[in-house]
C-alpha cells in the first residue's frame, strides 16, 4: 500500500522514501535554521513534507487563506503567491516569457487528473507523473507549475534545458522556491524529473537547502529532523555526566557504611579539628 497512515491535521514524513536518503548527508545542526517538529508535519506549515507515501488528513484538506496569483484566477497561499509573482515578473524582465500553468488543486481536482492519467497510461506510470489525491503538494497551496509561452517543451523534461527553465533553476531560491523534483532523484522523491514544478519553503530554508548539500527536499527534511534530535541527545549526555559523580559518591558512601565507617566530609574534619578532646565533650552526659 503506497499511502502511509495519517494523523488528524498533519502530514506524516514518509518512512519509505526517507529511508532512501543517503545517511552521509548530515549537515551540522548549527548550520541549519531552527525549526519545531510540528513545522515538518503540520499541513498548515510552509515546510510540510508530502510525497507519494504521505497522506493528508483529512484527505480533502484545504488551506484557509488562498489568494489569487497575479490575477490569473489560480490560487496559492499568500507567501507562495508573492514568491511566484515576483519570480515570473523578474523572469519576464530578463527576457523569459514564463507563465503560471497550475497552482492550488483541490482533492477532487487532483482525483480527476490522476484518474485521467491512470486511464491513459496505466497505474504504474500514472504514479510516476501524478500524485494520488490527498498526497499532492498542489493541495498544500505551496506548489506551482510554470510554463514557457509558445514552447513545445511545456510540462516536459526538455523544459529544464530551455533558457526559461535554466533561469528558474538558477534563481528559484532567491524567491524561497525550489525545484521540487530534480533530475535523477526519482528514487527519493517518488516522481520523475519536473523542472517546471516549484515549491515554496521560504528564502531562509531554500538557501539553507542549497548550502547543505541536499539535492532533494526529502534529504533536507531529514537533516532538519536530525537537528531536532541533536539537542535532546546532548542534554541527555550532559545529564548522564552530571549523574555519574553522584552515583559514584552514593556507591562510595554505601561501601564505607558496609565496612563500618561513616563518611566524613572535609568540612566535618575542619570542625572536628577545633573540638576539645573527647573527655571534655558534653553531649548530654552527666557526671555521677
PDB file of C-alpha atoms in Angstrom:
ATOM      1  CA  UNK A   1       0.000   0.000   0.000  1.00  0.00           C
ATOM      2  CA  UNK A   2       1.577   3.307  -1.093  1.00  0.00           C
ATOM      3  CA  UNK A   3      -0.078   5.596   1.408  1.00  0.00           C
ATOM      4  CA  UNK A   4       1.115   5.872   4.983  1.00  0.00           C
ATOM      5  CA  UNK A   5      -1.423   6.120   7.776  1.00  0.00           C
ATOM      6  CA  UNK A   6      -2.217   9.717   8.788  1.00  0.00           C
ATOM      7  CA  UNK A   7      -2.886  11.750  11.902  1.00  0.00           C
ATOM      8  CA  UNK A   8      -5.581  14.413  12.071  1.00  0.00           C
ATOM      9  CA  UNK A   9      -4.421  17.773  10.728  1.00  0.00           C
ATOM     10  CA  UNK A  10      -0.943  16.547   9.812  1.00  0.00           C
ATOM     11  CA  UNK A  11       1.105  15.087   7.041  1.00  0.00           C
ATOM     12  CA  UNK A  12       3.424  12.289   8.058  1.00  0.00           C
ATOM     13  CA  UNK A  13       7.015  12.037   6.846  1.00  0.00           C
ATOM     14  CA  UNK A  14       7.458   9.080   4.530  1.00  0.00           C
ATOM     15  CA  UNK A  15       9.482   6.299   6.130  1.00  0.00           C
ATOM     16  CA  UNK A  16       9.832   4.561   2.771  1.00  0.00           C
ATOM     17  CA  UNK A  17      11.210   7.493   0.808  1.00  0.00           C
ATOM     18  CA  UNK A  18      13.262   8.968   3.653  1.00  0.00           C
ATOM     19  CA  UNK A  19      14.952   5.595   4.088  1.00  0.00           C
ATOM     20  CA  UNK A  20      16.424   6.135   0.624  1.00  0.00           C
ATOM     21  CA  UNK A  21      18.066   9.400   1.701  1.00  0.00           C
ATOM     22  CA  UNK A  22      21.869   8.998   1.905  1.00  0.00           C
ATOM     23  CA  UNK A  23      22.973   8.795   5.534  1.00  0.00           C
ATOM     24  CA  UNK A  24      26.180  10.700   4.733  1.00  0.00           C
ATOM     25  CA  UNK A  25      24.213  13.868   4.078  1.00  0.00           C
ATOM     26  CA  UNK A  26      24.000  15.198   7.575  1.00  0.00           C
ATOM     27  CA  UNK A  27      24.654  18.913   7.914  1.00  0.00           C
ATOM     28  CA  UNK A  28      25.750  20.188  11.348  1.00  0.00           C
ATOM     29  CA  UNK A  29      22.730  21.275  13.365  1.00  0.00           C
ATOM     30  CA  UNK A  30      24.281  24.736  13.872  1.00  0.00           C
ATOM     31  CA  UNK A  31      24.250  25.317  10.100  1.00  0.00           C
ATOM     32  CA  UNK A  32      20.502  24.770   9.714  1.00  0.00           C
ATOM     33  CA  UNK A  33      17.644  27.118  10.585  1.00  0.00           C
ATOM     34  CA  UNK A  34      15.938  26.302  13.865  1.00  0.00           C
ATOM     35  CA  UNK A  35      12.595  24.534  13.455  1.00  0.00           C
ATOM     36  CA  UNK A  36       9.927  22.943  15.598  1.00  0.00           C
ATOM     37  CA  UNK A  37       8.937  19.330  14.942  1.00  0.00           C
ATOM     38  CA  UNK A  38       5.397  20.433  14.090  1.00  0.00           C
ATOM     39  CA  UNK A  39       6.734  22.507  11.179  1.00  0.00           C
ATOM     40  CA  UNK A  40       7.725  19.315   9.385  1.00  0.00           C
ATOM     41  CA  UNK A  41       4.429  17.523   9.933  1.00  0.00           C
ATOM     42  CA  UNK A  42       1.608  20.052  10.147  1.00  0.00           C
ATOM     43  CA  UNK A  43      -0.197  20.598   6.851  1.00  0.00           C
ATOM     44  CA  UNK A  44      -0.558  24.306   7.585  1.00  0.00           C
ATOM     45  CA  UNK A  45       3.219  24.728   7.868  1.00  0.00           C
ATOM     46  CA  UNK A  46       5.259  26.144   4.993  1.00  0.00           C
ATOM     47  CA  UNK A  47       7.688  23.251   5.479  1.00  0.00           C
ATOM     48  CA  UNK A  48       5.184  20.383   5.435  1.00  0.00           C
ATOM     49  CA  UNK A  49       6.585  17.369   3.611  1.00  0.00           C
ATOM     50  CA  UNK A  50       4.257  15.462   1.319  1.00  0.00           C
ATOM     51  CA  UNK A  51       5.119  12.788  -1.225  1.00  0.00           C
ATOM     52  CA  UNK A  52       3.719   9.538  -2.694  1.00  0.00           C
ATOM     53  CA  UNK A  53       3.828   7.692   0.633  1.00  0.00           C
ATOM     54  CA  UNK A  54       2.318  10.522   2.657  1.00  0.00           C
ATOM     55  CA  UNK A  55      -1.360  11.297   3.023  1.00  0.00           C
ATOM     56  CA  UNK A  56      -3.083  14.443   4.159  1.00  0.00           C
ATOM     57  CA  UNK A  57      -5.611  14.189   6.939  1.00  0.00           C
ATOM     58  CA  UNK A  58      -8.315  14.933   6.240  1.00  0.00           C
ATOM     59  CA  UNK A  59      -7.616  13.840   2.678  1.00  0.00           C
ATOM     60  CA  UNK A  60      -9.691  16.737   1.361  1.00  0.00           C
ATOM     61  CA  UNK A  61      -7.614  19.285   3.333  1.00  0.00           C
ATOM     62  CA  UNK A  62      -7.979  22.850   2.032  1.00  0.00           C
ATOM     63  CA  UNK A  63      -5.734  25.793   3.040  1.00  0.00           C
ATOM     64  CA  UNK A  64      -7.770  28.524   4.700  1.00  0.00           C
ATOM     65  CA  UNK A  65      -6.015  31.548   3.215  1.00  0.00           C
ATOM     66  CA  UNK A  66      -5.680  31.050  -0.534  1.00  0.00           C
ATOM     67  CA  UNK A  67      -5.208  34.148  -2.699  1.00  0.00           C
ATOM     68  CA  UNK A  68      -5.174  34.766  -6.435  1.00  0.00           C
ATOM     69  CA  UNK A  69      -1.771  34.735  -8.129  1.00  0.00           C
ATOM     70  CA  UNK A  70      -1.273  37.788 -10.307  1.00  0.00           C
ATOM     71  CA  UNK A  71      -4.893  37.981 -11.334  1.00  0.00           C
ATOM     72  CA  UNK A  72      -4.726  34.602 -13.084  1.00  0.00           C
ATOM     73  CA  UNK A  73      -7.608  33.059 -11.172  1.00  0.00           C
ATOM     74  CA  UNK A  74      -5.219  30.400  -9.892  1.00  0.00           C
ATOM     75  CA  UNK A  75      -4.592  30.454  -6.158  1.00  0.00           C
ATOM     76  CA  UNK A  76      -1.811  29.805  -3.658  1.00  0.00           C
ATOM     77  CA  UNK A  77      -1.165  30.628  -0.045  1.00  0.00           C
ATOM     78  CA  UNK A  78      -0.081  34.288   0.311  1.00  0.00           C
ATOM     79  CA  UNK A  79       3.652  33.674   0.822  1.00  0.00           C
ATOM     80  CA  UNK A  80       3.859  31.313  -2.136  1.00  0.00           C
ATOM     81  CA  UNK A  81       1.718  33.598  -4.307  1.00  0.00           C
ATOM     82  CA  UNK A  82       4.023  36.564  -3.681  1.00  0.00           C
ATOM     83  CA  UNK A  83       7.109  34.467  -4.453  1.00  0.00           C
ATOM     84  CA  UNK A  84       5.721  33.089  -7.721  1.00  0.00           C
ATOM     85  CA  UNK A  85       4.510  36.519  -8.844  1.00  0.00           C
ATOM     86  CA  UNK A  86       7.941  38.034  -8.192  1.00  0.00           C
ATOM     87  CA  UNK A  87       9.746  35.191  -9.955  1.00  0.00           C
ATOM     88  CA  UNK A  88       7.540  35.462 -13.052  1.00  0.00           C
ATOM     89  CA  UNK A  89       7.907  39.248 -13.174  1.00  0.00           C
ATOM     90  CA  UNK A  90      11.697  39.111 -12.870  1.00  0.00           C
ATOM     91  CA  UNK A  91      11.961  36.276 -15.383  1.00  0.00           C
ATOM     92  CA  UNK A  92       9.975  38.287 -17.905  1.00  0.00           C
ATOM     93  CA  UNK A  93      12.178  41.307 -17.248  1.00  0.00           C
ATOM     94  CA  UNK A  94      15.145  39.054 -18.038  1.00  0.00           C
ATOM     95  CA  UNK A  95      13.555  38.099 -21.349  1.00  0.00           C
ATOM     96  CA  UNK A  96      11.845  34.818 -20.433  1.00  0.00           C
ATOM     97  CA  UNK A  97       8.108  34.553 -21.129  1.00  0.00           C
ATOM     98  CA  UNK A  98       7.248  32.423 -18.111  1.00  0.00           C
ATOM     99  CA  UNK A  99       3.612  31.856 -17.251  1.00  0.00           C
ATOM    100  CA  UNK A 100       1.717  30.116 -14.460  1.00  0.00           C
ATOM    101  CA  UNK A 101       0.079  26.869 -15.576  1.00  0.00           C
ATOM    102  CA  UNK A 102      -1.170  25.381 -12.341  1.00  0.00           C
ATOM    103  CA  UNK A 103      -1.232  26.218  -8.634  1.00  0.00           C
ATOM    104  CA  UNK A 104      -3.533  25.021  -5.835  1.00  0.00           C
ATOM    105  CA  UNK A 105      -5.582  21.949  -6.671  1.00  0.00           C
ATOM    106  CA  UNK A 106      -8.386  20.568  -4.545  1.00  0.00           C
ATOM    107  CA  UNK A 107      -8.685  16.901  -3.644  1.00  0.00           C
ATOM    108  CA  UNK A 108     -11.431  16.408  -6.231  1.00  0.00           C
ATOM    109  CA  UNK A 109      -9.428  18.147  -8.963  1.00  0.00           C
ATOM    110  CA  UNK A 110      -6.368  16.021  -8.214  1.00  0.00           C
ATOM    111  CA  UNK A 111      -8.520  12.883  -8.237  1.00  0.00           C
ATOM    112  CA  UNK A 112      -9.816  13.761 -11.701  1.00  0.00           C
ATOM    113  CA  UNK A 113      -6.294  14.356 -13.032  1.00  0.00           C
ATOM    114  CA  UNK A 114      -4.888  11.161 -11.568  1.00  0.00           C
ATOM    115  CA  UNK A 115      -7.774   9.097 -12.895  1.00  0.00           C
ATOM    116  CA  UNK A 116      -7.209  10.636 -16.318  1.00  0.00           C
ATOM    117  CA  UNK A 117      -3.513   9.681 -16.320  1.00  0.00           C
ATOM    118  CA  UNK A 118      -4.307   6.268 -14.902  1.00  0.00           C
ATOM    119  CA  UNK A 119      -6.773   5.536 -17.701  1.00  0.00           C
ATOM    120  CA  UNK A 120      -4.359   6.765 -20.356  1.00  0.00           C
ATOM    121  CA  UNK A 121      -1.030   5.345 -19.115  1.00  0.00           C
ATOM    122  CA  UNK A 122      -1.874   2.735 -16.501  1.00  0.00           C
ATOM    123  CA  UNK A 123      -1.411   2.920 -12.734  1.00  0.00           C
ATOM    124  CA  UNK A 124       2.361   2.392 -12.543  1.00  0.00           C
ATOM    125  CA  UNK A 125       3.240   5.227 -14.913  1.00  0.00           C
ATOM    126  CA  UNK A 126       0.491   7.490 -13.601  1.00  0.00           C
ATOM    127  CA  UNK A 127       2.058   7.282 -10.143  1.00  0.00           C
ATOM    128  CA  UNK A 128       5.394   8.441 -11.558  1.00  0.00           C
ATOM    129  CA  UNK A 129       3.963  11.595 -13.118  1.00  0.00           C
ATOM    130  CA  UNK A 130       0.997  12.465 -10.920  1.00  0.00           C
ATOM    131  CA  UNK A 131       0.119  12.381  -7.235  1.00  0.00           C
ATOM    132  CA  UNK A 132      -2.771  10.383  -5.935  1.00  0.00           C
ATOM    133  CA  UNK A 133      -5.460  12.634  -4.447  1.00  0.00           C
ATOM    134  CA  UNK A 134      -4.620  13.555  -0.866  1.00  0.00           C
ATOM    135  CA  UNK A 135      -0.861  13.283  -1.497  1.00  0.00           C
ATOM    136  CA  UNK A 136      -0.247  16.243  -3.801  1.00  0.00           C
ATOM    137  CA  UNK A 137       1.877  19.280  -2.986  1.00  0.00           C
ATOM    138  CA  UNK A 138      -0.559  21.302  -5.045  1.00  0.00           C
ATOM    139  CA  UNK A 139      -3.203  20.560  -2.411  1.00  0.00           C
ATOM    140  CA  UNK A 140      -0.999  22.303   0.168  1.00  0.00           C
ATOM    141  CA  UNK A 141      -1.266  25.533  -1.823  1.00  0.00           C
ATOM    142  CA  UNK A 142       2.534  25.837  -1.908  1.00  0.00           C
ATOM    143  CA  UNK A 143       3.394  24.427  -5.340  1.00  0.00           C
ATOM    144  CA  UNK A 144       3.134  25.839  -8.847  1.00  0.00           C
ATOM    145  CA  UNK A 145       3.762  24.586 -12.361  1.00  0.00           C
ATOM    146  CA  UNK A 146       5.440  27.096 -14.656  1.00  0.00           C
ATOM    147  CA  UNK A 147       5.352  27.140 -18.434  1.00  0.00           C
ATOM    148  CA  UNK A 148       7.079  28.882 -21.296  1.00  0.00           C
ATOM    149  CA  UNK A 149       4.912  30.781 -23.768  1.00  0.00           C
ATOM    150  CA  UNK A 150       4.852  29.148 -27.212  1.00  0.00           C
ATOM    151  CA  UNK A 151       7.142  26.350 -26.097  1.00  0.00           C
ATOM    152  CA  UNK A 152       6.924  22.739 -27.242  1.00  0.00           C
ATOM    153  CA  UNK A 153       8.665  21.753 -24.003  1.00  0.00           C
ATOM    154  CA  UNK A 154       5.771  22.696 -21.751  1.00  0.00           C
ATOM    155  CA  UNK A 155       5.386  20.176 -18.881  1.00  0.00           C
ATOM    156  CA  UNK A 156       8.201  18.101 -20.364  1.00  0.00           C
ATOM    157  CA  UNK A 157      11.693  17.319 -19.096  1.00  0.00           C
ATOM    158  CA  UNK A 158      13.087  19.337 -22.024  1.00  0.00           C
ATOM    159  CA  UNK A 159      11.777  22.466 -20.294  1.00  0.00           C
ATOM    160  CA  UNK A 160      14.786  22.247 -17.981  1.00  0.00           C
ATOM    161  CA  UNK A 161      17.083  22.882 -20.948  1.00  0.00           C
ATOM    162  CA  UNK A 162      15.237  25.925 -22.265  1.00  0.00           C
ATOM    163  CA  UNK A 163      16.536  29.405 -21.362  1.00  0.00           C
ATOM    164  CA  UNK A 164      13.482  29.869 -19.128  1.00  0.00           C
ATOM    165  CA  UNK A 165      13.954  26.525 -17.393  1.00  0.00           C
ATOM    166  CA  UNK A 166      17.627  27.240 -16.778  1.00  0.00           C
ATOM    167  CA  UNK A 167      16.812  30.686 -15.390  1.00  0.00           C
ATOM    168  CA  UNK A 168      14.244  29.230 -12.990  1.00  0.00           C
ATOM    169  CA  UNK A 169      16.689  26.594 -11.745  1.00  0.00           C
ATOM    170  CA  UNK A 170      19.338  29.249 -11.110  1.00  0.00           C
ATOM    171  CA  UNK A 171      17.117  31.837  -9.447  1.00  0.00           C
ATOM    172  CA  UNK A 172      14.291  29.939  -7.715  1.00  0.00           C
ATOM    173  CA  UNK A 173      15.945  30.032  -4.277  1.00  0.00           C
ATOM    174  CA  UNK A 174      16.088  33.843  -4.448  1.00  0.00           C
ATOM    175  CA  UNK A 175      12.310  33.742  -4.044  1.00  0.00           C
ATOM    176  CA  UNK A 176      12.144  30.935  -1.467  1.00  0.00           C
ATOM    177  CA  UNK A 177      11.287  28.369  -4.136  1.00  0.00           C
ATOM    178  CA  UNK A 178      12.931  25.050  -5.028  1.00  0.00           C
ATOM    179  CA  UNK A 179      12.767  22.672  -7.969  1.00  0.00           C
ATOM    180  CA  UNK A 180      10.919  20.011  -6.033  1.00  0.00           C
ATOM    181  CA  UNK A 181      11.598  17.004  -8.276  1.00  0.00           C
ATOM    182  CA  UNK A 182      15.180  17.237  -9.569  1.00  0.00           C
ATOM    183  CA  UNK A 183      16.693  15.049 -12.250  1.00  0.00           C
ATOM    184  CA  UNK A 184      17.928  11.596 -11.253  1.00  0.00           C
ATOM    185  CA  UNK A 185      16.266  11.636  -7.815  1.00  0.00           C
ATOM    186  CA  UNK A 186      13.078   9.705  -8.515  1.00  0.00           C
ATOM    187  CA  UNK A 187      14.095   7.001  -6.030  1.00  0.00           C
ATOM    188  CA  UNK A 188      13.947   9.608  -3.259  1.00  0.00           C
ATOM    189  CA  UNK A 189      11.179  11.976  -4.362  1.00  0.00           C
ATOM    190  CA  UNK A 190       8.919   9.360  -5.916  1.00  0.00           C
ATOM    191  CA  UNK A 191       8.441  11.367  -9.121  1.00  0.00           C
ATOM    192  CA  UNK A 192      10.132  11.835 -12.461  1.00  0.00           C
ATOM    193  CA  UNK A 193      12.166  14.977 -13.123  1.00  0.00           C
ATOM    194  CA  UNK A 194       9.873  18.026 -13.262  1.00  0.00           C
ATOM    195  CA  UNK A 195      11.853  21.205 -13.983  1.00  0.00           C
ATOM    196  CA  UNK A 196       8.587  23.153 -14.176  1.00  0.00           C
ATOM    197  CA  UNK A 197       7.340  22.273 -10.672  1.00  0.00           C
ATOM    198  CA  UNK A 198       8.428  24.714  -7.941  1.00  0.00           C
ATOM    199  CA  UNK A 199       7.634  24.506  -4.245  1.00  0.00           C
ATOM    200  CA  UNK A 200       7.715  27.356  -1.738  1.00  0.00           C
ATOM    201  CA  UNK A 201       9.623  26.759   1.522  1.00  0.00           C
ATOM    202  CA  UNK A 202      10.781  30.334   2.261  1.00  0.00           C
ATOM    203  CA  UNK A 203      14.021  32.128   1.428  1.00  0.00           C
ATOM    204  CA  UNK A 204      15.862  31.064   4.586  1.00  0.00           C
ATOM    205  CA  UNK A 205      15.217  27.382   4.037  1.00  0.00           C
ATOM    206  CA  UNK A 206      15.680  27.488   0.262  1.00  0.00           C
ATOM    207  CA  UNK A 207      19.144  28.976   0.796  1.00  0.00           C
ATOM    208  CA  UNK A 208      19.947  26.547   3.615  1.00  0.00           C
ATOM    209  CA  UNK A 209      18.915  23.602   1.433  1.00  0.00           C
ATOM    210  CA  UNK A 210      21.203  24.783  -1.375  1.00  0.00           C
ATOM    211  CA  UNK A 211      24.134  25.177   1.032  1.00  0.00           C
ATOM    212  CA  UNK A 212      23.518  21.939   2.932  1.00  0.00           C
ATOM    213  CA  UNK A 213      24.466  19.572   0.143  1.00  0.00           C
ATOM    214  CA  UNK A 214      20.945  18.171  -0.061  1.00  0.00           C
ATOM    215  CA  UNK A 215      19.677  17.633  -3.587  1.00  0.00           C
ATOM    216  CA  UNK A 216      16.055  16.906  -2.667  1.00  0.00           C
ATOM    217  CA  UNK A 217      13.590  18.239  -0.150  1.00  0.00           C
ATOM    218  CA  UNK A 218      13.404  14.786   1.442  1.00  0.00           C
ATOM    219  CA  UNK A 219      17.133  14.956   2.186  1.00  0.00           C
ATOM    220  CA  UNK A 220      16.794  18.431   3.653  1.00  0.00           C
ATOM    221  CA  UNK A 221      13.848  17.439   5.855  1.00  0.00           C
ATOM    222  CA  UNK A 222      15.876  14.501   7.129  1.00  0.00           C
ATOM    223  CA  UNK A 223      18.655  16.908   8.089  1.00  0.00           C
ATOM    224  CA  UNK A 224      16.175  19.129   9.916  1.00  0.00           C
ATOM    225  CA  UNK A 225      14.775  16.094  11.708  1.00  0.00           C
ATOM    226  CA  UNK A 226      18.271  15.085  12.798  1.00  0.00           C
ATOM    227  CA  UNK A 227      18.944  18.619  14.032  1.00  0.00           C
ATOM    228  CA  UNK A 228      15.908  18.313  16.310  1.00  0.00           C
ATOM    229  CA  UNK A 229      17.319  15.158  17.855  1.00  0.00           C
ATOM    230  CA  UNK A 230      20.786  16.615  18.468  1.00  0.00           C
ATOM    231  CA  UNK A 231      19.902  18.985  21.384  1.00  0.00           C
ATOM    232  CA  UNK A 232      17.966  16.205  23.121  1.00  0.00           C
ATOM    233  CA  UNK A 233      20.874  13.797  22.775  1.00  0.00           C
ATOM    234  CA  UNK A 234      23.324  16.428  24.053  1.00  0.00           C
ATOM    235  CA  UNK A 235      21.079  17.214  27.028  1.00  0.00           C
ATOM    236  CA  UNK A 236      20.816  13.513  27.811  1.00  0.00           C
ATOM    237  CA  UNK A 237      24.591  13.103  27.632  1.00  0.00           C
ATOM    238  CA  UNK A 238      25.144  16.087  29.965  1.00  0.00           C
ATOM    239  CA  UNK A 239      22.587  14.722  32.410  1.00  0.00           C
ATOM    240  CA  UNK A 240      24.356  11.360  32.418  1.00  0.00           C
ATOM    241  CA  UNK A 241      27.716  13.021  33.035  1.00  0.00           C
ATOM    242  CA  UNK A 242      26.292  15.023  35.927  1.00  0.00           C
ATOM    243  CA  UNK A 243      24.623  11.962  37.386  1.00  0.00           C
ATOM    244  CA  UNK A 244      27.747   9.795  37.236  1.00  0.00           C
ATOM    245  CA  UNK A 245      29.649  11.566  40.090  1.00  0.00           C
ATOM    246  CA  UNK A 246      26.525  11.481  42.255  1.00  0.00           C
ATOM    247  CA  UNK A 247      26.114   7.771  41.719  1.00  0.00           C
ATOM    248  CA  UNK A 248      29.813   7.222  42.411  1.00  0.00           C
ATOM    249  CA  UNK A 249      29.514   9.163  45.674  1.00  0.00           C
ATOM    250  CA  UNK A 250      26.480   7.134  46.695  1.00  0.00           C
ATOM    251  CA  UNK A 251      28.359   3.915  45.969  1.00  0.00           C
ATOM    252  CA  UNK A 252      31.331   5.147  47.984  1.00  0.00           C
ATOM    253  CA  UNK A 253      29.128   6.033  50.939  1.00  0.00           C
ATOM    254  CA  UNK A 254      27.418   2.674  50.739  1.00  0.00           C
ATOM    255  CA  UNK A 255      30.771   0.843  50.695  1.00  0.00           C
ATOM    256  CA  UNK A 256      32.021   2.846  53.674  1.00  0.00           C
ATOM    257  CA  UNK A 257      28.922   2.138  55.731  1.00  0.00           C
ATOM    258  CA  UNK A 258      29.091  -1.553  54.948  1.00  0.00           C
ATOM    259  CA  UNK A 259      32.701  -1.506  56.152  1.00  0.00           C
ATOM    260  CA  UNK A 260      31.642   0.021  59.481  1.00  0.00           C
ATOM    261  CA  UNK A 261      32.799   3.557  58.780  1.00  0.00           C
ATOM    262  CA  UNK A 262      30.726   6.690  58.378  1.00  0.00           C
ATOM    263  CA  UNK A 263      31.568   9.047  55.570  1.00  0.00           C
ATOM    264  CA  UNK A 264      33.239  12.195  56.851  1.00  0.00           C
ATOM    265  CA  UNK A 265      33.359  15.225  54.577  1.00  0.00           C
ATOM    266  CA  UNK A 266      36.244  17.696  54.527  1.00  0.00           C
ATOM    267  CA  UNK A 267      34.099  20.354  56.240  1.00  0.00           C
ATOM    268  CA  UNK A 268      33.381  17.927  59.064  1.00  0.00           C
ATOM    269  CA  UNK A 269      37.073  17.296  59.539  1.00  0.00           C
ATOM    270  CA  UNK A 270      37.654  21.043  59.849  1.00  0.00           C
ATOM    271  CA  UNK A 271      35.095  21.268  62.669  1.00  0.00           C
ATOM    272  CA  UNK A 272      36.482  18.218  64.498  1.00  0.00           C
ATOM    273  CA  UNK A 273      39.959  19.750  64.410  1.00  0.00           C
ATOM    274  CA  UNK A 274      38.860  22.505  66.801  1.00  0.00           C
ATOM    275  CA  UNK A 275      36.751  20.426  69.197  1.00  0.00           C
ATOM    276  CA  UNK A 276      38.196  19.678  72.656  1.00  0.00           C
ATOM    277  CA  UNK A 277      39.353  16.131  73.480  1.00  0.00           C
ATOM    278  CA  UNK A 278      36.609  13.545  73.787  1.00  0.00           C
ATOM    279  CA  UNK A 279      36.671  13.590  77.550  1.00  0.00           C
ATOM    280  CA  UNK A 280      35.533  17.242  77.597  1.00  0.00           C
ATOM    281  CA  UNK A 281      32.574  16.714  75.245  1.00  0.00           C
ATOM    282  CA  UNK A 282      29.245  17.168  76.923  1.00  0.00           C
ATOM    283  CA  UNK A 283      26.713  15.554  74.593  1.00  0.00           C
ATOM    284  CA  UNK A 284      24.010  15.153  77.259  1.00  0.00           C
ATOM    285  CA  UNK A 285      26.234  13.143  79.608  1.00  0.00           C
ATOM    286  CA  UNK A 286      26.103  13.881  83.344  1.00  0.00           C
ATOM    287  CA  UNK A 287      28.744  13.209  85.955  1.00  0.00           C
ATOM    288  CA  UNK A 288      27.952  10.620  88.631  1.00  0.00           C
TER     289      UNK A 288
END
